[in-house]
Amino acid sequence: MSKFGIGGAHPGGITLTKKIFEPEKINSTTHILDVGCGTGQTAAFLSSQYGAKVTGLDVNPIMIEKAKERMTKHRLPVKIIQASIEQCPLQESSFDFILSESVLLFVDKPKALREVFRLLKIGGKLIANELTLRKQLPTANQEEIKQFYGINTLLTEKDWAELFLQSGFKNLMIRNETNSINQVQSLPEIQFSDTIEPELYGVFYQHLMIMAKYQQTFDYGIFSCTK
C-alpha cells in the first residue's frame, strides 16, 4: 500500500471517516493522534476541517514521506512521526482522540492498546474502524488470511469488545454500517511511488481475491471507548 500510496484504504474510506467525526466536539484546542496515518489523508482532513492539533504516526518510511509531502503541499501544521503504536515515543495523557483505521488488526493488540490507553487524556476517546469476522472460520482458512496479511489473530465483534474492555477502556459503543466491507463509498486516492516492483501488482491481485472469497465472512465495526 505504501508504494501504491492508497489513501483511505480502510472500510468506508475517507467518506466514512468524515461521517464518524461529525458528532464529535472538535476545535482548535483538540489534540488528535492518527495511528497508522499512511499518506496522511485523514490527518489532513482533521487539521483542515477542524483546525485541530493533529499528529500522524506510522511505522512505514514511504508512508511517512508521502504524508509529510501532503502536509507541506497543503501548508498544514500536522506533525508526522515514524514510530510504532506498540512502543510510542510520545508523552502520556497527550491526546483527546486517538484514531485507528484498520491498524490494530496488524499489530500486537494488547500491547498497542496499552500504549493507546497511556497516550489518551482522562476521558479521552479511542475510535477504531477495524475488520471483524461474522463467524469463526476453519483453521485452514484462518491461516490463509493470517499468513497473507501477516496478522496473528482474527476477531469477531464480540472479541474486539472484550479486548477493549480488558485493556481498561469504558463507555464502549459499537457502530455498524450497512455498506459491506467491499462496497466502495468513494474512489480511493492514489499516490504512486516512482518505482513499483512488478510483483507488487500480483500481491494486490491476491488481496482482491481474498476479499472476494471471504466477502460473506468479513465485516467491520466502528468501536469507540474512553479512558
Short mmCIF file of C-alpha atoms in Angstrom, two decimals:
data_model
loop_
_atom_site.label_atom_id
_atom_site.label_comp_id
_atom_site.label_asym_id
_atom_site.label_seq_id
_atom_site.Cartn_x
_atom_site.Cartn_y
_atom_site.Cartn_z
CA MET A 1 0.00 0.00 0.00
CA SER A 2 2.89 2.35 0.66
CA LYS A 3 4.20 2.01 -2.91
CA PHE A 4 0.73 2.50 -4.40
CA GLY A 5 0.08 5.32 -1.93
CA ILE A 6 -3.52 4.36 -1.32
CA GLY A 7 -5.28 6.88 0.89
CA GLY A 8 -8.34 5.81 2.85
CA ALA A 9 -7.72 2.07 2.41
CA HIS A 10 -9.85 1.28 5.46
CA PRO A 11 -13.51 0.22 5.14
CA GLY A 12 -15.68 3.14 4.09
CA GLY A 13 -12.71 5.29 3.12
CA ILE A 14 -12.50 9.00 3.87
CA THR A 15 -16.26 9.35 3.35
CA LEU A 16 -16.93 7.21 6.42
CA THR A 17 -14.15 8.96 8.37
CA LYS A 18 -15.88 12.31 7.86
CA LYS A 19 -19.21 10.82 8.92
CA ILE A 20 -17.72 9.32 12.09
CA PHE A 21 -16.32 12.65 13.26
CA GLU A 22 -19.42 14.75 12.54
CA PRO A 23 -20.97 14.33 16.03
CA GLU A 24 -17.67 14.79 17.90
CA LYS A 25 -16.79 18.08 19.59
CA ILE A 26 -13.53 19.08 17.94
CA ASN A 27 -11.91 22.51 17.74
CA SER A 28 -8.52 24.19 17.59
CA THR A 29 -7.62 23.03 21.12
CA THR A 30 -8.33 19.34 20.43
CA HIS A 31 -5.30 17.03 20.24
CA ILE A 32 -5.74 14.04 17.91
CA LEU A 33 -3.39 11.14 17.16
CA ASP A 34 -3.93 9.29 13.87
CA VAL A 35 -2.35 5.86 14.40
CA GLY A 36 -1.11 4.29 11.17
CA CYS A 37 -1.72 7.56 9.35
CA GLY A 38 -0.50 6.25 5.99
CA THR A 39 -0.26 9.02 3.41
CA GLY A 40 -1.94 11.42 5.84
CA GLN A 41 -5.36 11.73 4.22
CA THR A 42 -7.34 11.56 7.47
CA ALA A 43 -4.84 13.65 9.44
CA ALA A 44 -5.00 16.37 6.79
CA PHE A 45 -8.80 16.36 6.85
CA LEU A 46 -8.94 16.70 10.65
CA SER A 47 -6.47 19.56 10.57
CA SER A 48 -8.08 21.49 7.72
CA GLN A 49 -11.71 20.84 8.70
CA TYR A 50 -11.50 21.47 12.44
CA GLY A 51 -8.18 23.27 12.96
CA ALA A 52 -7.32 20.53 15.44
CA LYS A 53 -3.79 19.82 16.63
CA VAL A 54 -3.10 16.59 14.75
CA THR A 55 -0.22 14.13 14.96
CA GLY A 56 0.18 11.33 12.42
CA LEU A 57 2.05 8.17 13.38
CA ASP A 58 3.20 5.45 11.01
CA VAL A 59 5.94 2.82 11.02
CA ASN A 60 6.45 2.77 7.23
CA PRO A 61 9.07 5.25 5.91
CA ILE A 62 7.41 5.53 2.47
CA MET A 63 4.08 6.43 4.08
CA ILE A 64 5.86 8.96 6.30
CA GLU A 65 7.48 10.62 3.27
CA LYS A 66 4.16 10.86 1.42
CA ALA A 67 2.34 12.18 4.49
CA LYS A 68 4.95 14.88 5.02
CA GLU A 69 4.73 15.87 1.35
CA ARG A 70 0.95 16.20 1.72
CA MET A 71 1.22 18.47 4.75
CA THR A 72 3.85 20.64 3.06
CA LYS A 73 1.79 20.92 -0.12
CA HIS A 74 -1.36 21.99 1.76
CA ARG A 75 0.53 24.01 4.40
CA LEU A 76 -0.96 22.08 7.28
CA PRO A 77 0.72 22.09 10.73
CA VAL A 78 0.37 18.31 11.20
CA LYS A 79 3.22 16.53 12.97
CA ILE A 80 4.25 13.31 11.22
CA ILE A 81 6.25 10.82 13.28
CA GLN A 82 7.76 7.50 12.26
CA ALA A 83 7.14 5.04 15.10
CA SER A 84 5.07 2.03 16.11
CA ILE A 85 2.00 2.28 18.31
CA GLU A 86 3.35 -0.78 20.12
CA GLN A 87 6.12 1.41 21.54
CA CYS A 88 5.34 5.08 21.04
CA PRO A 89 7.79 7.89 21.94
CA LEU A 90 5.02 10.39 22.69
CA GLN A 91 4.17 11.65 26.17
CA GLU A 92 1.39 10.04 28.18
CA SER A 93 -2.00 11.71 28.60
CA SER A 94 -1.44 13.86 25.48
CA PHE A 95 -4.49 13.25 23.30
CA ASP A 96 -8.23 13.90 23.38
CA PHE A 97 -8.82 11.46 20.49
CA ILE A 98 -6.82 8.57 19.10
CA LEU A 99 -7.92 7.17 15.77
CA SER A 100 -7.15 3.73 14.34
CA GLU A 101 -8.40 2.93 10.84
CA SER A 102 -7.65 -0.75 10.16
CA VAL A 103 -4.39 -0.62 12.10
CA LEU A 104 -4.91 -2.52 15.36
CA LEU A 105 -5.59 -5.69 13.38
CA PHE A 106 -1.97 -5.71 12.17
CA VAL A 107 -0.13 -5.15 15.46
CA ASP A 108 0.23 -6.78 18.86
CA LYS A 109 -3.23 -5.74 20.00
CA PRO A 110 -2.87 -5.87 23.83
CA LYS A 111 0.48 -4.07 23.64
CA ALA A 112 -0.82 -1.41 21.26
CA LEU A 113 -3.94 -0.81 23.34
CA ARG A 114 -1.83 -0.32 26.46
CA GLU A 115 0.01 2.43 24.59
CA VAL A 116 -3.23 3.96 23.33
CA PHE A 117 -4.58 3.98 26.89
CA ARG A 118 -1.37 5.60 28.15
CA LEU A 119 -1.43 8.31 25.48
CA LEU A 120 -5.07 9.30 25.99
CA LYS A 121 -6.06 12.01 28.44
CA ILE A 122 -8.52 11.05 31.17
CA GLY A 123 -11.87 10.97 29.40
CA GLY A 124 -10.15 10.84 26.01
CA LYS A 125 -11.69 8.69 23.28
CA LEU A 126 -10.38 5.91 21.07
CA ILE A 127 -12.15 5.49 17.73
CA ALA A 128 -11.25 2.30 15.87
CA ASN A 129 -12.54 1.18 12.48
CA GLU A 130 -11.49 -2.47 12.35
CA LEU A 131 -12.20 -5.63 10.38
CA THR A 132 -14.36 -8.23 12.12
CA LEU A 133 -15.48 -11.77 11.37
CA ARG A 134 -19.18 -12.51 11.20
CA LYS A 135 -18.37 -16.07 12.27
CA GLN A 136 -15.33 -18.15 13.13
CA LEU A 137 -13.56 -19.76 10.18
CA PRO A 138 -11.97 -23.21 9.91
CA THR A 139 -8.30 -23.21 10.90
CA ALA A 140 -7.06 -23.62 7.31
CA ASN A 141 -8.99 -20.55 6.16
CA GLN A 142 -7.80 -18.50 9.11
CA GLU A 143 -4.21 -19.46 8.35
CA GLU A 144 -4.60 -18.42 4.71
CA ILE A 145 -5.72 -14.94 5.78
CA LYS A 146 -3.24 -14.55 8.63
CA GLN A 147 -0.24 -15.61 6.57
CA PHE A 148 -1.09 -13.34 3.64
CA TYR A 149 -1.66 -10.23 5.77
CA GLY A 150 0.93 -11.03 8.45
CA ILE A 151 -1.53 -10.90 11.33
CA ASN A 152 -1.73 -13.13 14.39
CA THR A 153 -5.44 -13.16 15.21
CA LEU A 154 -8.82 -12.62 13.56
CA LEU A 155 -11.52 -11.26 15.82
CA THR A 156 -15.29 -11.20 15.88
CA GLU A 157 -17.08 -8.06 17.04
CA LYS A 158 -17.51 -9.67 20.45
CA ASP A 159 -13.79 -10.48 20.62
CA TRP A 160 -12.88 -6.86 19.87
CA ALA A 161 -15.31 -5.60 22.50
CA GLU A 162 -13.82 -7.88 25.15
CA LEU A 163 -10.31 -6.79 24.21
CA PHE A 164 -11.11 -3.08 24.59
CA LEU A 165 -12.75 -3.64 27.98
CA GLN A 166 -9.91 -5.87 29.19
CA SER A 167 -7.49 -3.08 28.25
CA GLY A 168 -9.21 -0.73 30.70
CA PHE A 169 -11.46 1.22 28.35
CA LYS A 170 -15.05 2.06 29.25
CA ASN A 171 -18.20 3.50 27.66
CA LEU A 172 -17.78 1.15 24.71
CA MET A 173 -20.07 1.80 21.77
CA ILE A 174 -20.17 -0.16 18.51
CA ARG A 175 -21.46 1.29 15.28
CA ASN A 176 -22.22 -0.93 12.30
CA GLU A 177 -22.55 0.37 8.76
CA THR A 178 -24.95 -1.02 6.18
CA ASN A 179 -22.30 -0.96 3.45
CA SER A 180 -20.30 -4.17 3.08
CA ILE A 181 -16.54 -4.17 3.53
CA ASN A 182 -16.08 -4.46 -0.25
CA GLN A 183 -18.51 -1.68 -1.13
CA VAL A 184 -16.64 1.45 -2.23
CA GLN A 185 -18.15 4.70 -0.92
CA SER A 186 -15.68 6.90 -2.78
CA LEU A 187 -12.82 6.38 -5.20
CA PRO A 188 -9.56 5.85 -3.29
CA GLU A 189 -6.83 8.43 -3.59
CA ILE A 190 -3.60 7.05 -5.07
CA GLN A 191 -0.05 8.45 -4.88
CA PHE A 192 2.17 6.09 -6.85
CA SER A 193 5.84 5.80 -5.95
CA ASP A 194 8.31 6.43 -8.77
CA THR A 195 9.29 2.75 -8.72
CA ILE A 196 6.87 -0.12 -8.09
CA GLU A 197 8.21 -3.67 -8.18
CA PRO A 198 6.21 -5.81 -10.68
CA GLU A 199 5.50 -8.50 -8.06
CA LEU A 200 3.52 -5.98 -6.01
CA TYR A 201 0.78 -5.98 -8.64
CA GLY A 202 0.45 -9.72 -8.05
CA VAL A 203 0.23 -9.18 -4.30
CA PHE A 204 -2.51 -6.60 -4.79
CA TYR A 205 -4.41 -9.04 -7.00
CA GLN A 206 -4.13 -11.71 -4.28
CA HIS A 207 -5.57 -9.22 -1.80
CA LEU A 208 -8.58 -8.61 -4.05
CA MET A 209 -9.11 -12.37 -4.45
CA ILE A 210 -9.06 -12.95 -0.68
CA MET A 211 -11.50 -10.10 -0.09
CA ALA A 212 -13.85 -11.57 -2.69
CA LYS A 213 -13.51 -15.11 -1.33
CA TYR A 214 -14.42 -14.08 2.20
CA GLN A 215 -16.86 -11.27 1.46
CA GLN A 216 -19.65 -13.11 3.30
CA THR A 217 -17.42 -13.58 6.35
CA PHE A 218 -15.57 -10.25 6.60
CA ASP A 219 -17.30 -7.31 8.22
CA TYR A 220 -16.16 -4.22 10.08
CA GLY A 221 -17.21 -2.19 13.07
CA ILE A 222 -16.53 1.29 14.39
CA PHE A 223 -15.64 0.96 18.04
CA SER A 224 -15.47 3.97 20.35
CA CYS A 225 -14.48 3.88 24.01
CA THR A 226 -12.97 6.20 26.58
CA LYS A 227 -10.18 6.17 29.13
#
